[in-house]
Amino acid sequence: MKLKRILLPLFFCITHLVFAQSAYRIEGQIKGLNGGSCILANYYAAQIYAKDTAQADKDGHFVIEGNKPLAGGVYEIVLPDRKTLYRMLIADDQDFSFTADTVDIVGSMRVKGSRDNELFYEFQRFMKDKETEYQKLKAQKVPDSDKRYKDIQDQRKAFYDNFMKVNEGTFTVKLFKASAEPELPPAPRLPNGKTDSAWVFNYYKSHYWDNFDFSDARMLQTPFLHQKLDRYIKELTLQTEDSLIKEADLVVNKAIKGNQKDIISYCIWYITNQYEMPKTVGTEGVFVHMGEKYYLTGIMPVSDTATLKNMSERIKVLKPLLVNKIIPDLGVMSYRAPDKLEYIHGSKADFQVLFFYSPTCGHCRESAPKLKAFHDKMHAQGVDVMTVAIEGKEDEWRKFIKEFKLEGMTNGFGLVASRQVVYRNDYDVFSTPTVYVLDKNKKIIARRLGVEDLEPFLNVYKKRLALESKPAGSRQ
């Protein structure tokens, strides 16, 4: 059995796109291009899609045009080699021309009729020239190089500041601001004289979204929204349920204030999609939160009713089985004494591993020797293992236990249970094996781990508990 994703690709959820006011015509003349098919491709978050094509002649001349306007954003003109890209900004000016050379894209690019593209390449040319100057100085190792390096940096900074001020309001400036890092003021010093790195991090994170315009629909047609979301959620946010939910709501609220439905939809979809099948243990609660708060309330527009129904059903299954919830108790036929039941809540160990499996499942058979090795090593350290066969015949179950020498564990035949149970719904067993780790109070501390990950997880978890039990002043 394999768990399938509920969420549809985002383009099923998008309701509209904001378009410019006129049709488009882009004329290109590229030296070094000797014919072939050129593609106009648009960004949609992290992906790039072919929008239109044009045939270049032997002199490298081509025209890409259409009678419907293009959505504003970042586009690429892809040359016939499918490797060379010429970035173009689409804003209000959609009738423009350019000349360039395949040898030096940035240096040779000249644009007419599109102020944003003129500015875009003017900026890049200046920065490229200064970088070339810097690299030459670095290679020469001249005596006053430090001063000259600083001069170049000062020139770059002065150009940047003036460029942003003079061209404020253009799409080009908006993109540069969106992609720029927050500017950090001097950080305070700790009593030991070192920079307060926690202050630096917190300042950086709190100002991360300052220059991103959630109210501009064109930002979805650039790579920058996805890139910033990716970094903010995956790198700047602690991968725990509480932290992720807090930051998810912060981002979505910024999008809601921007009042662009498609940007709101993308932010919600992106975060929900990351935690439907999360890579970090114990973060499924983010999916539940996003589903309940945004999908099932209608804040996230979804026209496909099957998606909403599936999400509602998935949340119903997941919610009682999230990390920090007490797992529902269950008694199953005991391998040791068939007339008795083995209960999940019957173990008094500090930790308990639940292993739901099928005796005929290939992955379960591969995991069984690893599970035995884990049990043999960790049982003396206060870890119990309980296996529960959720399907198959009783003789297949008994044969499995004997074959893999699992008699030292607590083994149960789940088809004979203390109550009516559907493992798929009651314990989220969509695939086998499914593993839970419980503490002594039967609180779930991990779920859906691989057997090979059990020992490393418990070692880290125990260290964390030991650290948390120390007085705050003694932690290092």
mmCIF file of C-alpha atoms in Angstrom, residues 127-257:
data_model
loop_
_atom_site.group_PDB
_atom_site.id
_atom_site.type_symbol
_atom_site.label_atom_id
_atom_site.label_comp_id
_atom_site.label_asym_id
_atom_site.label_seq_id
_atom_site.Cartn_x
_atom_site.Cartn_y
_atom_site.Cartn_z
ATOM 1 C CA MET A 127 27.546 45.254 -11.684
ATOM 2 C CA LYS A 128 29.253 42.892 -14.122
ATOM 3 C CA ASP A 129 31.858 45.508 -15.055
ATOM 4 C CA LYS A 130 32.633 46.152 -11.394
ATOM 5 C CA GLU A 131 32.929 42.438 -10.714
ATOM 6 C CA THR A 132 35.352 42.099 -13.634
ATOM 7 C CA GLU A 133 37.363 45.021 -12.257
ATOM 8 C CA TYR A 134 37.425 43.399 -8.820
ATOM 9 C CA GLN A 135 38.583 40.044 -10.171
ATOM 10 C CA LYS A 136 41.417 41.692 -12.152
ATOM 11 C CA LEU A 137 42.620 43.478 -9.017
ATOM 12 C CA LYS A 138 42.434 40.249 -7.077
ATOM 13 C CA ALA A 139 44.543 38.455 -9.686
ATOM 14 C CA GLN A 140 47.142 41.254 -9.810
ATOM 15 C CA LYS A 141 47.552 41.461 -6.000
ATOM 16 C CA VAL A 142 48.514 45.141 -6.110
ATOM 17 C CA PRO A 143 49.876 46.771 -2.896
ATOM 18 C CA ASP A 144 46.855 49.012 -2.228
ATOM 19 C CA SER A 145 44.335 46.324 -3.187
ATOM 20 C CA ASP A 146 42.324 46.586 0.042
ATOM 21 C CA LYS A 147 41.602 50.272 -0.569
ATOM 22 C CA ARG A 148 40.771 49.667 -4.219
ATOM 23 C CA TYR A 149 38.480 46.769 -3.281
ATOM 24 C CA LYS A 150 36.656 49.094 -0.917
ATOM 25 C CA ASP A 151 36.408 51.745 -3.617
ATOM 26 C CA ILE A 152 34.717 49.230 -5.925
ATOM 27 C CA GLN A 153 32.316 48.186 -3.179
ATOM 28 C CA ASP A 154 31.494 51.833 -2.456
ATOM 29 C CA GLN A 155 30.859 52.462 -6.158
ATOM 30 C CA ARG A 156 28.550 49.472 -6.336
ATOM 31 C CA LYS A 157 26.682 50.604 -3.237
ATOM 32 C CA ALA A 158 26.324 54.183 -4.494
ATOM 33 C CA PHE A 159 25.099 52.978 -7.891
ATOM 34 C CA TYR A 160 22.615 50.586 -6.275
ATOM 35 C CA ASP A 161 21.178 53.213 -3.932
ATOM 36 C CA ASN A 162 20.837 55.815 -6.699
ATOM 37 C CA PHE A 163 19.382 53.272 -9.151
ATOM 38 C CA MET A 164 16.722 52.217 -6.658
ATOM 39 C CA LYS A 165 15.825 55.810 -5.816
ATOM 40 C CA VAL A 166 15.707 57.188 -9.356
ATOM 41 C CA ASN A 167 13.751 54.244 -10.750
ATOM 42 C CA GLU A 168 11.395 53.716 -7.819
ATOM 43 C CA GLY A 169 8.032 52.329 -8.948
ATOM 44 C CA THR A 170 9.364 50.318 -11.873
ATOM 45 C CA PHE A 171 8.917 46.564 -12.045
ATOM 46 C CA THR A 172 12.708 46.221 -12.281
ATOM 47 C CA VAL A 173 13.299 47.903 -8.931
ATOM 48 C CA LYS A 174 10.520 45.871 -7.369
ATOM 49 C CA LEU A 175 12.201 42.643 -8.516
ATOM 50 C CA PHE A 176 15.652 43.683 -7.286
ATOM 51 C CA LYS A 177 14.194 44.610 -3.899
ATOM 52 C CA ALA A 178 12.263 41.350 -3.687
ATOM 53 C CA SER A 179 15.373 39.282 -4.330
ATOM 54 C CA ALA A 180 17.716 41.324 -2.113
ATOM 55 C CA GLU A 181 18.805 40.285 1.374
ATOM 56 C CA PRO A 182 17.688 42.454 4.310
ATOM 57 C CA GLU A 183 20.285 45.101 5.127
ATOM 58 C CA LEU A 184 21.646 44.407 8.612
ATOM 59 C CA PRO A 185 22.552 47.237 11.000
ATOM 60 C CA PRO A 186 25.550 46.844 13.355
ATOM 61 C CA ALA A 187 24.766 44.044 15.797
ATOM 62 C CA PRO A 188 25.043 44.479 19.569
ATOM 63 C CA ARG A 189 27.874 42.808 21.423
ATOM 64 C CA LEU A 190 27.606 40.170 24.111
ATOM 65 C CA PRO A 191 29.424 40.610 27.463
ATOM 66 C CA ASN A 192 32.265 38.485 26.070
ATOM 67 C CA GLY A 193 32.746 40.908 23.186
ATOM 68 C CA LYS A 194 31.403 38.609 20.486
ATOM 69 C CA THR A 195 28.631 39.610 18.071
ATOM 70 C CA ASP A 196 25.174 38.597 19.256
ATOM 71 C CA SER A 197 24.411 36.056 16.500
ATOM 72 C CA ALA A 198 20.905 35.406 17.858
ATOM 73 C CA TRP A 199 20.087 39.107 17.473
ATOM 74 C CA VAL A 200 21.431 39.066 13.907
ATOM 75 C CA PHE A 201 19.319 36.035 13.010
ATOM 76 C CA ASN A 202 16.150 37.421 14.588
ATOM 77 C CA TYR A 203 16.600 40.795 12.892
ATOM 78 C CA TYR A 204 17.224 39.134 9.537
ATOM 79 C CA LYS A 205 14.168 36.929 9.859
ATOM 80 C CA SER A 206 11.858 39.702 11.067
ATOM 81 C CA HIS A 207 12.810 41.876 8.074
ATOM 82 C CA TYR A 208 12.947 39.067 5.517
ATOM 83 C CA TRP A 209 9.677 40.028 3.796
ATOM 84 C CA ASP A 210 10.056 43.822 4.081
ATOM 85 C CA ASN A 211 10.621 44.462 0.379
ATOM 86 C CA PHE A 212 8.406 41.788 -1.113
ATOM 87 C CA ASP A 213 5.187 43.176 -2.578
ATOM 88 C CA PHE A 214 2.406 40.659 -1.962
ATOM 89 C CA SER A 215 -0.052 43.074 -3.589
ATOM 90 C CA ASP A 216 1.558 42.742 -7.048
ATOM 91 C CA ALA A 217 0.134 39.743 -8.936
ATOM 92 C CA ARG A 218 3.181 39.726 -11.231
ATOM 93 C CA MET A 219 5.365 38.418 -8.400
ATOM 94 C CA LEU A 220 3.835 34.986 -8.855
ATOM 95 C CA GLN A 221 5.162 34.993 -12.410
ATOM 96 C CA THR A 222 8.742 35.250 -11.136
ATOM 97 C CA PRO A 223 10.942 32.711 -9.356
ATOM 98 C CA PHE A 224 11.269 34.932 -6.288
ATOM 99 C CA LEU A 225 8.098 34.112 -4.333
ATOM 100 C CA HIS A 226 8.868 30.393 -4.379
ATOM 101 C CA GLN A 227 12.543 30.947 -3.550
ATOM 102 C CA LYS A 228 11.733 33.169 -0.591
ATOM 103 C CA LEU A 229 9.062 30.808 0.710
ATOM 104 C CA ASP A 230 11.458 27.889 0.378
ATOM 105 C CA ARG A 231 14.171 29.612 2.390
ATOM 106 C CA TYR A 232 11.847 31.081 5.010
ATOM 107 C CA ILE A 233 9.948 27.870 5.750
ATOM 108 C CA LYS A 234 12.737 25.312 5.345
ATOM 109 C CA GLU A 235 15.815 27.192 6.545
ATOM 110 C CA LEU A 236 14.746 30.092 8.760
ATOM 111 C CA THR A 237 11.992 28.287 10.651
ATOM 112 C CA LEU A 238 12.561 25.616 13.280
ATOM 113 C CA GLN A 239 11.051 22.395 11.942
ATOM 114 C CA THR A 240 8.598 21.858 14.758
ATOM 115 C CA GLU A 241 4.838 21.950 14.461
ATOM 116 C CA ASP A 242 4.315 25.057 16.622
ATOM 117 C CA SER A 243 7.040 27.108 14.930
ATOM 118 C CA LEU A 244 5.947 26.127 11.441
ATOM 119 C CA ILE A 245 2.281 26.922 12.091
ATOM 120 C CA LYS A 246 3.190 30.340 13.502
ATOM 121 C CA GLU A 247 5.318 31.249 10.479
ATOM 122 C CA ALA A 248 2.852 29.742 8.009
ATOM 123 C CA ASP A 249 0.106 31.975 9.372
ATOM 124 C CA LEU A 250 2.438 34.989 9.269
ATOM 125 C CA VAL A 251 3.179 34.443 5.562
ATOM 126 C CA VAL A 252 -0.436 33.738 4.619
ATOM 127 C CA ASN A 253 -1.600 36.833 6.507
ATOM 128 C CA LYS A 254 0.878 38.952 4.534
ATOM 129 C CA ALA A 255 -0.519 37.452 1.330
ATOM 130 C CA ILE A 256 -4.101 38.084 2.457
ATOM 131 C CA LYS A 257 -3.259 41.726 3.176
#
